[in-house]
Amino acid sequence: MGAIHHGECPHCGKQNVQFSGDACTPSKAQPTLAGRRTWNLHMTCNSCWGPIALLVETDAGMPYSGDARESVVIPELGADPYFEIRTLAMYPEPTVPTAPPDTPDEIAEPFIEAQDNLKRNKRETCEMLCRKVLDIATRRLKPDINNFNARINALREDGTITPAMADWAHIVRMDGNGSTHSEEKTTPERARELVGFTEMFLIYAFALPAMVEARRYAK
């Protein structure tokens, strides 16, 4: 039958998705200390058809062959051996969303959630979360100004952000609000742009000032 593996897809981000194996070749890696052989498995995500490769070890010969009567379950990375098979590595590995250094927790959390939604192709939710991130971030930088639009303009006027960054911040503000009230679908490219700008805003607003401050105290 073949090989089956369950886990997170590094391409579409779907959790516990099934991968189907379609090729198995001996690995050039040397046998492990226990004398177990290593094998390369090529597998395909059953959701998005994205390819992955698994490096596995076994002492029972080839993990599977295409003419086997039953499928072999390949365990997840780090799992205990199953049918004498252990997964050593996965290529590519799923990415773990992070926020720029020194981003306050209440801002980092929705930004990480926005990246996670982008991976899962939930683009409208991603847009709304990017807007939320900038709303909270600008409120932290200008706590005395209640209006989101006015806070962006004030940050531009006092030089905290550049005019180009202010223009992009307004785009995120309007696009994120539009996702709530519009039936128009966001393109993957647009969602990636908004996440990318939001990340740059956080770097400019929090990470870089913290680096400058640390350098000042280091002298």
PDB file of N, CA and C in Angstrom, residues 96-133:
ATOM      1  N   VAL A  96       7.703  28.206  13.010  1.00  0.00           N
ATOM      2  CA  VAL A  96       7.017  28.633  14.230  1.00  0.00           C
ATOM      3  C   VAL A  96       6.924  30.158  14.211  1.00  0.00           C
ATOM      4  N   PRO A  97       5.713  30.725  14.146  1.00  0.00           N
ATOM      5  CA  PRO A  97       5.578  32.186  14.100  1.00  0.00           C
ATOM      6  C   PRO A  97       6.147  32.835  15.354  1.00  0.00           C
ATOM      7  N   THR A  98       6.818  33.955  15.163  1.00  0.00           N
ATOM      8  CA  THR A  98       7.371  34.715  16.282  1.00  0.00           C
ATOM      9  C   THR A  98       7.123  36.200  16.045  1.00  0.00           C
ATOM     10  N   ALA A  99       7.323  36.985  17.077  1.00  0.00           N
ATOM     11  CA  ALA A  99       7.250  38.440  16.974  1.00  0.00           C
ATOM     12  C   ALA A  99       8.655  39.006  17.125  1.00  0.00           C
ATOM     13  N   PRO A 100       8.918  40.208  16.590  1.00  0.00           N
ATOM     14  CA  PRO A 100      10.238  40.818  16.743  1.00  0.00           C
ATOM     15  C   PRO A 100      10.618  40.966  18.215  1.00  0.00           C
ATOM     16  N   PRO A 101      11.911  40.954  18.524  1.00  0.00           N
ATOM     17  CA  PRO A 101      12.357  41.107  19.918  1.00  0.00           C
ATOM     18  C   PRO A 101      11.809  42.386  20.540  1.00  0.00           C
ATOM     19  N   ASP A 102      11.530  42.315  21.830  1.00  0.00           N
ATOM     20  CA  ASP A 102      11.079  43.459  22.634  1.00  0.00           C
ATOM     21  C   ASP A 102       9.683  43.947  22.275  1.00  0.00           C
ATOM     22  N   THR A 103       8.950  43.171  21.482  1.00  0.00           N
ATOM     23  CA  THR A 103       7.548  43.503  21.235  1.00  0.00           C
ATOM     24  C   THR A 103       6.751  43.166  22.490  1.00  0.00           C
ATOM     25  N   PRO A 104       5.979  44.096  23.030  1.00  0.00           N
ATOM     26  CA  PRO A 104       5.181  43.801  24.231  1.00  0.00           C
ATOM     27  C   PRO A 104       4.254  42.607  24.001  1.00  0.00           C
ATOM     28  N   ASP A 105       4.024  41.843  25.050  1.00  0.00           N
ATOM     29  CA  ASP A 105       3.256  40.602  24.931  1.00  0.00           C
ATOM     30  C   ASP A 105       1.866  40.821  24.353  1.00  0.00           C
ATOM     31  N   GLU A 106       1.201  41.900  24.771  1.00  0.00           N
ATOM     32  CA  GLU A 106      -0.168  42.119  24.301  1.00  0.00           C
ATOM     33  C   GLU A 106      -0.216  42.465  22.811  1.00  0.00           C
ATOM     34  N   ILE A 107       0.941  42.799  22.237  1.00  0.00           N
ATOM     35  CA  ILE A 107       1.042  43.075  20.803  1.00  0.00           C
ATOM     36  C   ILE A 107       1.585  41.857  20.069  1.00  0.00           C
ATOM     37  N   ALA A 108       2.534  41.175  20.690  1.00  0.00           N
ATOM     38  CA  ALA A 108       3.137  39.991  20.065  1.00  0.00           C
ATOM     39  C   ALA A 108       2.110  38.887  19.857  1.00  0.00           C
ATOM     40  N   GLU A 109       1.217  38.712  20.813  1.00  0.00           N
ATOM     41  CA  GLU A 109       0.255  37.606  20.734  1.00  0.00           C
ATOM     42  C   GLU A 109      -0.646  37.692  19.501  1.00  0.00           C
ATOM     43  N   PRO A 110      -1.310  38.829  19.225  1.00  0.00           N
ATOM     44  CA  PRO A 110      -2.126  38.883  18.006  1.00  0.00           C
ATOM     45  C   PRO A 110      -1.298  38.852  16.728  1.00  0.00           C
ATOM     46  N   PHE A 111      -0.035  39.325  16.780  1.00  0.00           N
ATOM     47  CA  PHE A 111       0.797  39.255  15.576  1.00  0.00           C
ATOM     48  C   PHE A 111       1.147  37.809  15.249  1.00  0.00           C
ATOM     49  N   ILE A 112       1.483  37.024  16.266  1.00  0.00           N
ATOM     50  CA  ILE A 112       1.751  35.599  16.046  1.00  0.00           C
ATOM     51  C   ILE A 112       0.497  34.909  15.524  1.00  0.00           C
ATOM     52  N   GLU A 113      -0.647  35.294  16.057  1.00  0.00           N
ATOM     53  CA  GLU A 113      -1.915  34.720  15.591  1.00  0.00           C
ATOM     54  C   GLU A 113      -2.181  35.095  14.136  1.00  0.00           C
ATOM     55  N   ALA A 114      -1.817  36.323  13.743  1.00  0.00           N
ATOM     56  CA  ALA A 114      -1.991  36.745  12.347  1.00  0.00           C
ATOM     57  C   ALA A 114      -1.148  35.885  11.414  1.00  0.00           C
ATOM     58  N   GLN A 115       0.100  35.618  11.797  1.00  0.00           N
ATOM     59  CA  GLN A 115       0.962  34.762  10.979  1.00  0.00           C
ATOM     60  C   GLN A 115       0.406  33.349  10.877  1.00  0.00           C
ATOM     61  N   ASP A 116      -0.119  32.849  11.986  1.00  0.00           N
ATOM     62  CA  ASP A 116      -0.687  31.505  11.996  1.00  0.00           C
ATOM     63  C   ASP A 116      -1.894  31.431  11.066  1.00  0.00           C
ATOM     64  N   ASN A 117      -2.722  32.466  11.067  1.00  0.00           N
ATOM     65  CA  ASN A 117      -3.878  32.491  10.171  1.00  0.00           C
ATOM     66  C   ASN A 117      -3.456  32.606   8.718  1.00  0.00           C
ATOM     67  N   LEU A 118      -2.364  33.322   8.458  1.00  0.00           N
ATOM     68  CA  LEU A 118      -1.852  33.410   7.095  1.00  0.00           C
ATOM     69  C   LEU A 118      -1.417  32.033   6.612  1.00  0.00           C
ATOM     70  N   LYS A 119      -0.732  31.273   7.477  1.00  0.00           N
ATOM     71  CA  LYS A 119      -0.306  29.919   7.115  1.00  0.00           C
ATOM     72  C   LYS A 119      -1.498  29.027   6.797  1.00  0.00           C
ATOM     73  N   ARG A 120      -2.598  29.245   7.502  1.00  0.00           N
ATOM     74  CA  ARG A 120      -3.784  28.408   7.327  1.00  0.00           C
ATOM     75  C   ARG A 120      -4.720  28.944   6.245  1.00  0.00           C
ATOM     76  N   ASN A 121      -4.254  29.978   5.535  1.00  0.00           N
ATOM     77  CA  ASN A 121      -5.010  30.562   4.425  1.00  0.00           C
ATOM     78  C   ASN A 121      -6.282  31.273   4.889  1.00  0.00           C
ATOM     79  N   LYS A 122      -6.312  31.701   6.149  1.00  0.00           N
ATOM     80  CA  LYS A 122      -7.438  32.488   6.659  1.00  0.00           C
ATOM     81  C   LYS A 122      -7.057  33.960   6.534  1.00  0.00           C
ATOM     82  N   ARG A 123      -7.128  34.445   5.307  1.00  0.00           N
ATOM     83  CA  ARG A 123      -6.529  35.745   4.989  1.00  0.00           C
ATOM     84  C   ARG A 123      -7.308  36.920   5.568  1.00  0.00           C
ATOM     85  N   GLU A 124      -8.639  36.842   5.579  1.00  0.00           N
ATOM     86  CA  GLU A 124      -9.419  37.950   6.118  1.00  0.00           C
ATOM     87  C   GLU A 124      -9.177  38.106   7.621  1.00  0.00           C
ATOM     88  N   THR A 125      -9.116  36.983   8.330  1.00  0.00           N
ATOM     89  CA  THR A 125      -8.807  37.037   9.762  1.00  0.00           C
ATOM     90  C   THR A 125      -7.404  37.584   9.983  1.00  0.00           C
ATOM     91  N   CYS A 126      -6.484  37.207   9.119  1.00  0.00           N
ATOM     92  CA  CYS A 126      -5.114  37.715   9.189  1.00  0.00           C
ATOM     93  C   CYS A 126      -5.102  39.236   9.062  1.00  0.00           C
ATOM     94  N   GLU A 127      -5.863  39.762   8.109  1.00  0.00           N
ATOM     95  CA  GLU A 127      -5.943  41.219   7.923  1.00  0.00           C
ATOM     96  C   GLU A 127      -6.451  41.913   9.178  1.00  0.00           C
ATOM     97  N   MET A 128      -7.528  41.377   9.746  1.00  0.00           N
ATOM     98  CA  MET A 128      -8.117  41.998  10.929  1.00  0.00           C
ATOM     99  C   MET A 128      -7.141  41.972  12.106  1.00  0.00           C
ATOM    100  N   LEU A 129      -6.376  40.894  12.222  1.00  0.00           N
ATOM    101  CA  LEU A 129      -5.406  40.803  13.308  1.00  0.00           C
ATOM    102  C   LEU A 129      -4.248  41.779  13.115  1.00  0.00           C
ATOM    103  N   CYS A 130      -3.817  41.985  11.865  1.00  0.00           N
ATOM    104  CA  CYS A 130      -2.769  42.983  11.600  1.00  0.00           C
ATOM    105  C   CYS A 130      -3.243  44.370  12.007  1.00  0.00           C
ATOM    106  N   ARG A 131      -4.494  44.663  11.717  1.00  0.00           N
ATOM    107  CA  ARG A 131      -5.063  45.946  12.126  1.00  0.00           C
ATOM    108  C   ARG A 131      -5.070  46.061  13.649  1.00  0.00           C
ATOM    109  N   LYS A 132      -5.447  44.978  14.316  1.00  0.00           N
ATOM    110  CA  LYS A 132      -5.471  44.974  15.777  1.00  0.00           C
ATOM    111  C   LYS A 132      -4.075  45.216  16.347  1.00  0.00           C
ATOM    112  N   VAL A 133      -3.073  44.590  15.735  1.00  0.00           N
ATOM    113  CA  VAL A 133      -1.690  44.760  16.194  1.00  0.00           C
ATOM    114  C   VAL A 133      -1.281  46.228  16.131  1.00  0.00           C
TER     115      VAL A 133
END
